[in-house]
């Protein structure tokens, strides 16, 4: 059993670590199933790569539908290598990674990948993805 986080910042880091580990283990289906433990009911999700025709998904229901669609189209050969997860102030966390995606229709790409999360009431309230670590760093600096 791991120790319970002592501060809100530590709790936020632990939440983002869990989220990125699910994504990295091609666990999008599991993340969708456990969304209540990660995702604020009023989440705003801003994907950078697989947008499926929308720039923002609002609410847990839309976010879960997005995850399920991405899980159906992503093969088990996709992965994320997390480089760093760090706090940005009291309520934001930045996760920096490298991603390899393969979809069922044969599309594949390798890219930098980052997530910037704003956490509210112990859940991710806003989540933005980036396909450039430099862009994510700039956004985190503006947060």
Coordinates of N, CA and C in Angstrom, one line a residue:
X1 N 0.8 -1.2 0.0 CA 0.0 0.0 0.0 C 0.9 1.2 0.0
X2 N 0.6 2.2 -0.9 CA 1.4 3.4 -1.0 C 0.9 4.4 0.0
X3 N 1.8 5.3 0.5 CA 1.4 6.3 1.5 C 0.4 7.3 0.8
X4 N -0.4 7.8 1.6 CA -1.4 8.8 1.2 C -0.7 10.1 1.0
X5 N -1.0 10.8 -0.1 CA -0.4 12.1 -0.3 C -0.7 13.1 0.9
X6 N 0.3 13.9 1.3 CA 0.2 14.7 2.4 C -0.3 16.1 2.1
X7 N -0.1 16.6 0.9 CA -0.6 17.9 0.5 C -1.5 17.8 -0.7
X8 N -2.1 18.9 -1.0 CA -3.0 19.0 -2.2 C -2.1 18.9 -3.4
X9 N -1.0 19.5 -3.4 CA -0.1 19.4 -4.6 C 0.4 18.0 -4.8
X10 N 0.7 17.2 -3.8 CA 1.1 15.8 -3.9 C -0.1 15.0 -4.4
X11 N -1.3 15.3 -3.9 CA -2.5 14.6 -4.4 C -2.7 14.9 -5.9
X12 N -2.5 16.1 -6.3 CA -2.7 16.5 -7.7 C -1.6 15.7 -8.6
X13 N -0.4 15.6 -8.1 CA 0.6 14.9 -8.8 C 0.3 13.4 -8.9
X14 N -0.2 12.9 -7.9 CA -0.6 11.4 -7.9 C -1.8 11.2 -8.9
X15 N -2.7 12.1 -8.9 CA -3.9 12.0 -9.8 C -3.4 12.0 -11.3
X16 N -2.5 13.0 -11.6 CA -2.0 13.1 -13.0 C -1.1 11.8 -13.3
X17 N -0.4 11.3 -12.4 CA 0.4 10.1 -12.6 C -0.4 9.0 -12.9
X18 N -1.5 8.8 -12.2 CA -2.5 7.7 -12.5 C -3.1 7.9 -13.9
X19 N -3.5 9.1 -14.2 CA -4.1 9.3 -15.6 C -3.1 9.0 -16.7
X20 N -1.8 9.5 -16.5 CA -0.9 9.3 -17.6 C -0.4 7.8 -17.7
X21 N -0.4 7.1 -16.6 CA -0.1 5.7 -16.6 C -1.2 4.9 -17.3
X22 N -2.4 5.2 -17.1 CA -3.5 4.5 -17.9 C -3.4 4.8 -19.4
X23 N -3.1 6.0 -19.7 CA -3.0 6.4 -21.1 C -1.8 5.7 -21.7
X24 N -0.7 5.6 -20.9 CA 0.5 5.0 -21.4 C 0.5 3.5 -21.5
X25 N -0.4 2.9 -20.8 CA -0.5 1.4 -20.8 C -1.7 1.0 -21.8
X26 N -2.1 1.9 -22.7 CA -3.2 1.7 -23.6 C -4.4 1.4 -22.7
X27 N -4.6 2.0 -21.6 CA -5.7 1.7 -20.7 C -6.8 2.7 -20.8
X28 N -7.1 3.2 -22.0 CA -8.1 4.2 -22.2 C -9.5 3.6 -21.8
X29 N -9.7 2.3 -22.1 CA -11.0 1.7 -21.7 C -11.1 1.8 -20.2
X30 N -10.1 1.4 -19.5 CA -10.1 1.4 -18.0 C -10.3 2.8 -17.5
X31 N -9.6 3.8 -18.1 CA -9.7 5.2 -17.7 C -11.2 5.6 -17.9
X32 N -11.8 5.2 -19.0 CA -13.2 5.5 -19.2 C -14.1 4.9 -18.1
X33 N -13.8 3.7 -17.8 CA -14.6 3.0 -16.7 C -14.4 3.6 -15.4
X34 N -13.3 4.2 -15.1 CA -13.0 4.8 -13.8 C -13.0 6.3 -13.8
X35 N -13.6 6.9 -14.8 CA -13.6 8.3 -15.0 C -14.1 9.1 -13.7
X36 N -15.1 8.5 -13.0 CA -15.6 9.2 -11.8 C -14.5 9.4 -10.8
X37 N -13.5 8.6 -10.8 CA -12.4 8.8 -9.8 C -11.3 9.8 -10.3
X38 N -11.4 10.2 -11.5 CA -10.4 11.1 -12.1 C -11.0 12.4 -12.5
X39 N -12.1 12.4 -13.1 CA -12.6 13.4 -14.0 C -13.8 14.2 -13.3
X40 N -13.7 15.5 -13.3 CA -14.7 16.4 -12.8 C -16.0 16.2 -13.7
X41 N -17.2 16.3 -13.1 CA -18.4 16.2 -14.0 C -18.4 17.3 -15.1
X42 N -17.8 18.4 -14.8 CA -17.8 19.5 -15.8 C -16.5 19.7 -16.5
X43 N -15.8 18.6 -16.8 CA -14.5 18.7 -17.4 C -14.6 19.4 -18.8
X44 N -13.5 20.1 -19.1 CA -13.3 20.6 -20.5 C -12.0 19.9 -21.0
X45 N -12.1 19.1 -22.0 CA -11.0 18.4 -22.6 C -10.7 19.0 -24.0
X46 N -9.4 19.4 -24.1 CA -8.9 20.0 -25.4 C -7.9 19.1 -26.0
X47 N -8.3 18.1 -26.9 CA -7.3 17.2 -27.5 C -6.5 18.0 -28.5
X48 N -5.2 17.5 -28.7 CA -4.4 18.1 -29.7 C -4.2 17.3 -31.0
X49 N -4.4 16.0 -30.9 CA -4.1 15.1 -32.0 C -5.4 14.5 -32.6
X50 N -5.9 13.6 -31.8 CA -7.1 12.9 -32.3 C -8.3 13.7 -31.8
X51 N -8.7 14.6 -32.6 CA -9.8 15.5 -32.2 C -11.2 15.0 -32.6
X52 N -11.3 14.2 -33.6 CA -12.6 13.6 -34.0 C -13.6 14.7 -34.3
X53 N -13.1 15.8 -34.9 CA -14.0 16.9 -35.4 C -14.4 17.9 -34.3
X54 N -13.9 17.8 -33.1 CA -14.2 18.8 -32.1 C -12.9 19.4 -31.5
X55 N -12.9 20.6 -31.1 CA -11.8 21.2 -30.4 C -11.9 21.1 -28.9
X56 N -13.1 21.0 -28.4 CA -13.3 20.8 -27.0 C -14.5 19.9 -26.7
X57 N -14.3 19.0 -25.7 CA -15.3 18.1 -25.2 C -15.7 18.6 -23.8
X58 N -17.0 18.8 -23.6 CA -17.4 19.3 -22.3 C -18.2 18.3 -21.6
X59 N -17.9 18.1 -20.3 CA -18.7 17.2 -19.4 C -18.0 15.8 -19.5
X60 N -18.2 15.1 -18.4 CA -17.7 13.8 -18.2 C -18.2 12.8 -19.3
X61 N -19.5 13.0 -19.6 CA -20.1 12.1 -20.6 C -19.4 12.2 -22.0
X62 N -19.1 13.4 -22.4 CA -18.4 13.6 -23.7 C -17.0 13.1 -23.6
X63 N -16.3 13.4 -22.5 CA -15.0 12.9 -22.3 C -14.9 11.4 -22.4
X64 N -15.8 10.7 -21.7 CA -15.8 9.3 -21.7 C -16.1 8.7 -23.1
X65 N -17.0 9.3 -23.8 CA -17.3 8.9 -25.2 C -16.0 9.1 -26.0
X66 N -15.3 10.2 -25.8 CA -14.1 10.4 -26.6 C -13.1 9.3 -26.3
X67 N -12.9 8.9 -25.0 CA -11.9 7.9 -24.6 C -12.3 6.5 -25.2
X68 N -13.6 6.2 -25.2 CA -14.1 4.9 -25.7 C -13.8 4.9 -27.2
X69 N -14.0 6.0 -27.9 CA -13.8 6.0 -29.4 C -12.3 5.9 -29.6
X70 N -11.4 6.6 -28.9 CA -10.0 6.5 -29.1 C -9.5 5.1 -28.7
X71 N -10.1 4.4 -27.7 CA -9.7 3.1 -27.3 C -10.0 2.1 -28.4
X72 N -11.2 2.3 -29.1 CA -11.6 1.4 -30.2 C -10.6 1.5 -31.4
X73 N -10.1 2.7 -31.6 CA -9.3 2.9 -32.8 C -7.8 2.8 -32.5
X74 N -7.3 2.6 -31.3 CA -5.9 2.5 -30.9 C -5.5 1.1 -30.7
X75 N -4.4 0.6 -31.2 CA -4.0 -0.7 -31.0 C -3.2 -0.9 -29.7
X76 N -3.0 -2.1 -29.3 CA -2.3 -2.4 -28.1 C -0.8 -2.0 -28.2
X77 N -0.4 -1.7 -29.4 CA 1.0 -1.3 -29.6 C 1.3 0.2 -29.3
X78 N 0.3 0.9 -29.0 CA 0.4 2.3 -28.6 C 1.0 2.4 -27.2
X79 N 1.8 3.5 -27.0 CA 2.3 3.6 -25.6 C 2.7 5.1 -25.4
X80 N 2.9 5.4 -24.1 CA 3.4 6.7 -23.7 C 4.5 6.5 -22.8
X81 N 5.7 7.1 -23.0 CA 6.8 7.1 -22.1 C 6.8 8.4 -21.3
X82 N 6.4 8.4 -20.1 CA 6.3 9.6 -19.3 C 7.7 10.1 -18.9
X83 N 8.0 11.3 -19.2 CA 9.3 11.9 -18.9 C 9.3 12.6 -17.5
X84 N 8.3 13.4 -17.3 CA 8.2 14.2 -16.1 C 6.8 14.6 -15.8
X85 N 6.4 14.6 -14.5 CA 5.2 15.2 -14.1 C 5.5 16.1 -12.9
X86 N 5.0 17.4 -13.1 CA 5.4 18.4 -12.1 C 4.2 19.4 -11.8
X87 N 4.2 19.9 -10.6 CA 3.1 20.9 -10.3 C 3.4 22.2 -11.0
X88 N 2.3 22.9 -11.3 CA 2.3 24.2 -11.8 C 1.4 25.0 -10.9
X89 N 1.9 25.6 -9.9 CA 1.1 26.3 -8.9 C 0.4 25.3 -8.0
X90 N -0.7 25.7 -7.4 CA -1.4 24.9 -6.5 C -2.4 24.0 -7.1
X91 N -2.9 24.3 -8.3 CA -4.0 23.5 -8.8 C -3.8 23.0 -10.3
X92 N -2.6 23.1 -10.7 CA -2.3 22.6 -12.1 C -1.1 21.6 -12.1
X93 N -1.1 20.7 -13.0 CA -0.1 19.7 -13.1 C 0.3 19.6 -14.6
X94 N 1.6 19.5 -14.9 CA 2.0 19.3 -16.3 C 2.7 18.0 -16.4
X95 N 2.3 17.2 -17.4 CA 2.9 15.9 -17.6 C 3.5 15.9 -19.0
X96 N 4.8 15.6 -19.1 CA 5.6 15.6 -20.3 C 5.9 14.2 -20.7
X97 N 5.8 13.8 -22.0 CA 6.0 12.4 -22.4 C 6.4 12.4 -23.9
X98 N 6.6 11.1 -24.3 CA 6.8 10.8 -25.7 C 5.7 9.8 -26.0
X99 N 5.0 9.9 -27.1 CA 4.0 9.0 -27.5 C 4.2 8.3 -28.8
X100 N 3.8 7.0 -28.8 CA 3.7 6.2 -30.1 C 2.3 5.7 -30.2
X101 N 1.6 6.1 -31.3 CA 0.2 5.7 -31.5 C 0.1 4.9 -32.8
X102 N -0.7 3.8 -32.7 CA -1.0 3.1 -33.9 C -2.5 2.9 -33.8
X103 N -3.2 3.1 -34.9 CA -4.6 3.0 -35.0 C -5.0 1.7 -35.8
X104 N -6.2 1.3 -35.6 CA -6.7 0.1 -36.3 C -6.7 0.3 -37.8
X105 N -6.8 1.5 -38.3 CA -6.9 1.8 -39.7 C -5.5 2.0 -40.3
X106 N -4.4 1.7 -39.5 CA -3.1 1.7 -40.1 C -2.3 3.0 -39.9
X107 N -2.9 4.0 -39.3 CA -2.3 5.3 -39.0 C -1.3 5.1 -37.8
X108 N -0.1 5.6 -37.9 CA 0.8 5.6 -36.8 C 1.6 6.8 -36.7
X109 N 2.0 7.3 -35.6 CA 2.9 8.4 -35.4 C 3.6 8.4 -34.1
X110 N 4.7 9.0 -34.1 CA 5.5 9.2 -32.9 C 5.6 10.7 -32.7
X111 N 5.4 11.1 -31.4 CA 5.4 12.5 -31.2 C 5.7 12.8 -29.7
X112 N 6.1 14.0 -29.5 CA 6.1 14.5 -28.1 C 4.6 14.6 -27.7
X113 N 4.4 14.5 -26.4 CA 3.0 14.5 -25.9 C 3.0 15.1 -24.5
X114 N 2.1 16.0 -24.2 CA 2.0 16.6 -22.9 C 0.6 16.8 -22.5
X115 N 0.3 16.8 -21.3 CA -1.0 17.1 -20.7 C -0.8 18.2 -19.6
X116 N -1.7 19.2 -19.7 CA -1.8 20.2 -18.7 C -3.1 20.1 -18.1
X117 N -3.2 19.8 -16.8 CA -4.4 19.6 -16.1 C -4.7 20.7 -15.0
X118 N -5.9 21.2 -14.9 CA -6.3 22.0 -13.8 C -7.2 21.1 -12.9
X119 N -6.9 21.1 -11.7 CA -7.6 20.2 -10.8 C -8.5 21.0 -9.8
X120 N -9.7 20.5 -9.6 CA -10.7 21.2 -8.8 C -11.4 20.1 -8.0
X121 N -11.4 20.3 -6.7 CA -12.1 19.3 -5.8 C -11.5 17.9 -6.0
X122 N -10.2 17.8 -6.2 CA -9.6 16.5 -6.3 C -9.8 15.8 -7.6
X123 N -10.4 16.5 -8.6 CA -10.7 15.9 -9.9 C -10.2 16.8 -11.0
X124 N -9.9 16.2 -12.2 CA -9.4 17.0 -13.3 C -10.6 17.8 -13.9
X125 N -10.5 19.1 -13.8 CA -11.6 20.0 -14.3 C -11.3 20.5 -15.7
X126 N -10.1 20.6 -16.1 CA -9.7 21.1 -17.4 C -8.5 20.3 -17.8
X127 N -8.5 19.8 -19.0 CA -7.3 19.0 -19.5 C -7.0 19.3 -20.9
X128 N -5.8 19.7 -21.1 CA -5.3 20.1 -22.5 C -4.2 19.2 -22.9
X129 N -4.2 18.7 -24.1 CA -3.1 18.0 -24.6 C -2.3 18.8 -25.6
X130 N -1.0 18.4 -25.8 CA -0.1 19.1 -26.7 C 0.7 18.1 -27.4
X131 N 1.0 18.4 -28.6 CA 2.0 17.5 -29.4 C 3.4 18.1 -29.4
X132 N 3.6 19.1 -28.6 CA 4.9 19.8 -28.5 C 5.1 20.1 -27.0
X133 N 6.3 19.6 -26.5 CA 6.6 19.9 -25.2 C 6.9 21.4 -25.0
X134 N 7.5 22.1 -25.9 CA 7.7 23.5 -25.8 C 6.4 24.3 -25.7
X135 N 5.4 23.9 -26.5 CA 4.1 24.5 -26.5 C 3.4 24.3 -25.1
X136 N 3.5 23.1 -24.6 CA 3.0 22.8 -23.3 C 3.7 23.6 -22.2
X137 N 5.0 23.7 -22.3 CA 5.7 24.6 -21.3 C 5.3 26.0 -21.4
X138 N 5.1 26.5 -22.6 CA 4.6 27.9 -22.7 C 3.2 28.1 -22.1
X139 N 2.3 27.1 -22.4 CA 0.9 27.2 -21.8 C 1.0 27.1 -20.3
X140 N 1.9 26.2 -19.7 CA 2.0 26.1 -18.3 C 2.5 27.4 -17.7
X141 N 3.4 28.1 -18.4 CA 4.0 29.4 -17.9 C 2.9 30.5 -17.9
X142 N 1.9 30.3 -18.8 CA 0.8 31.3 -18.9 C -0.3 31.0 -17.9
X143 N -0.2 29.8 -17.3 CA -1.3 29.4 -16.4 C -1.3 30.1 -15.1

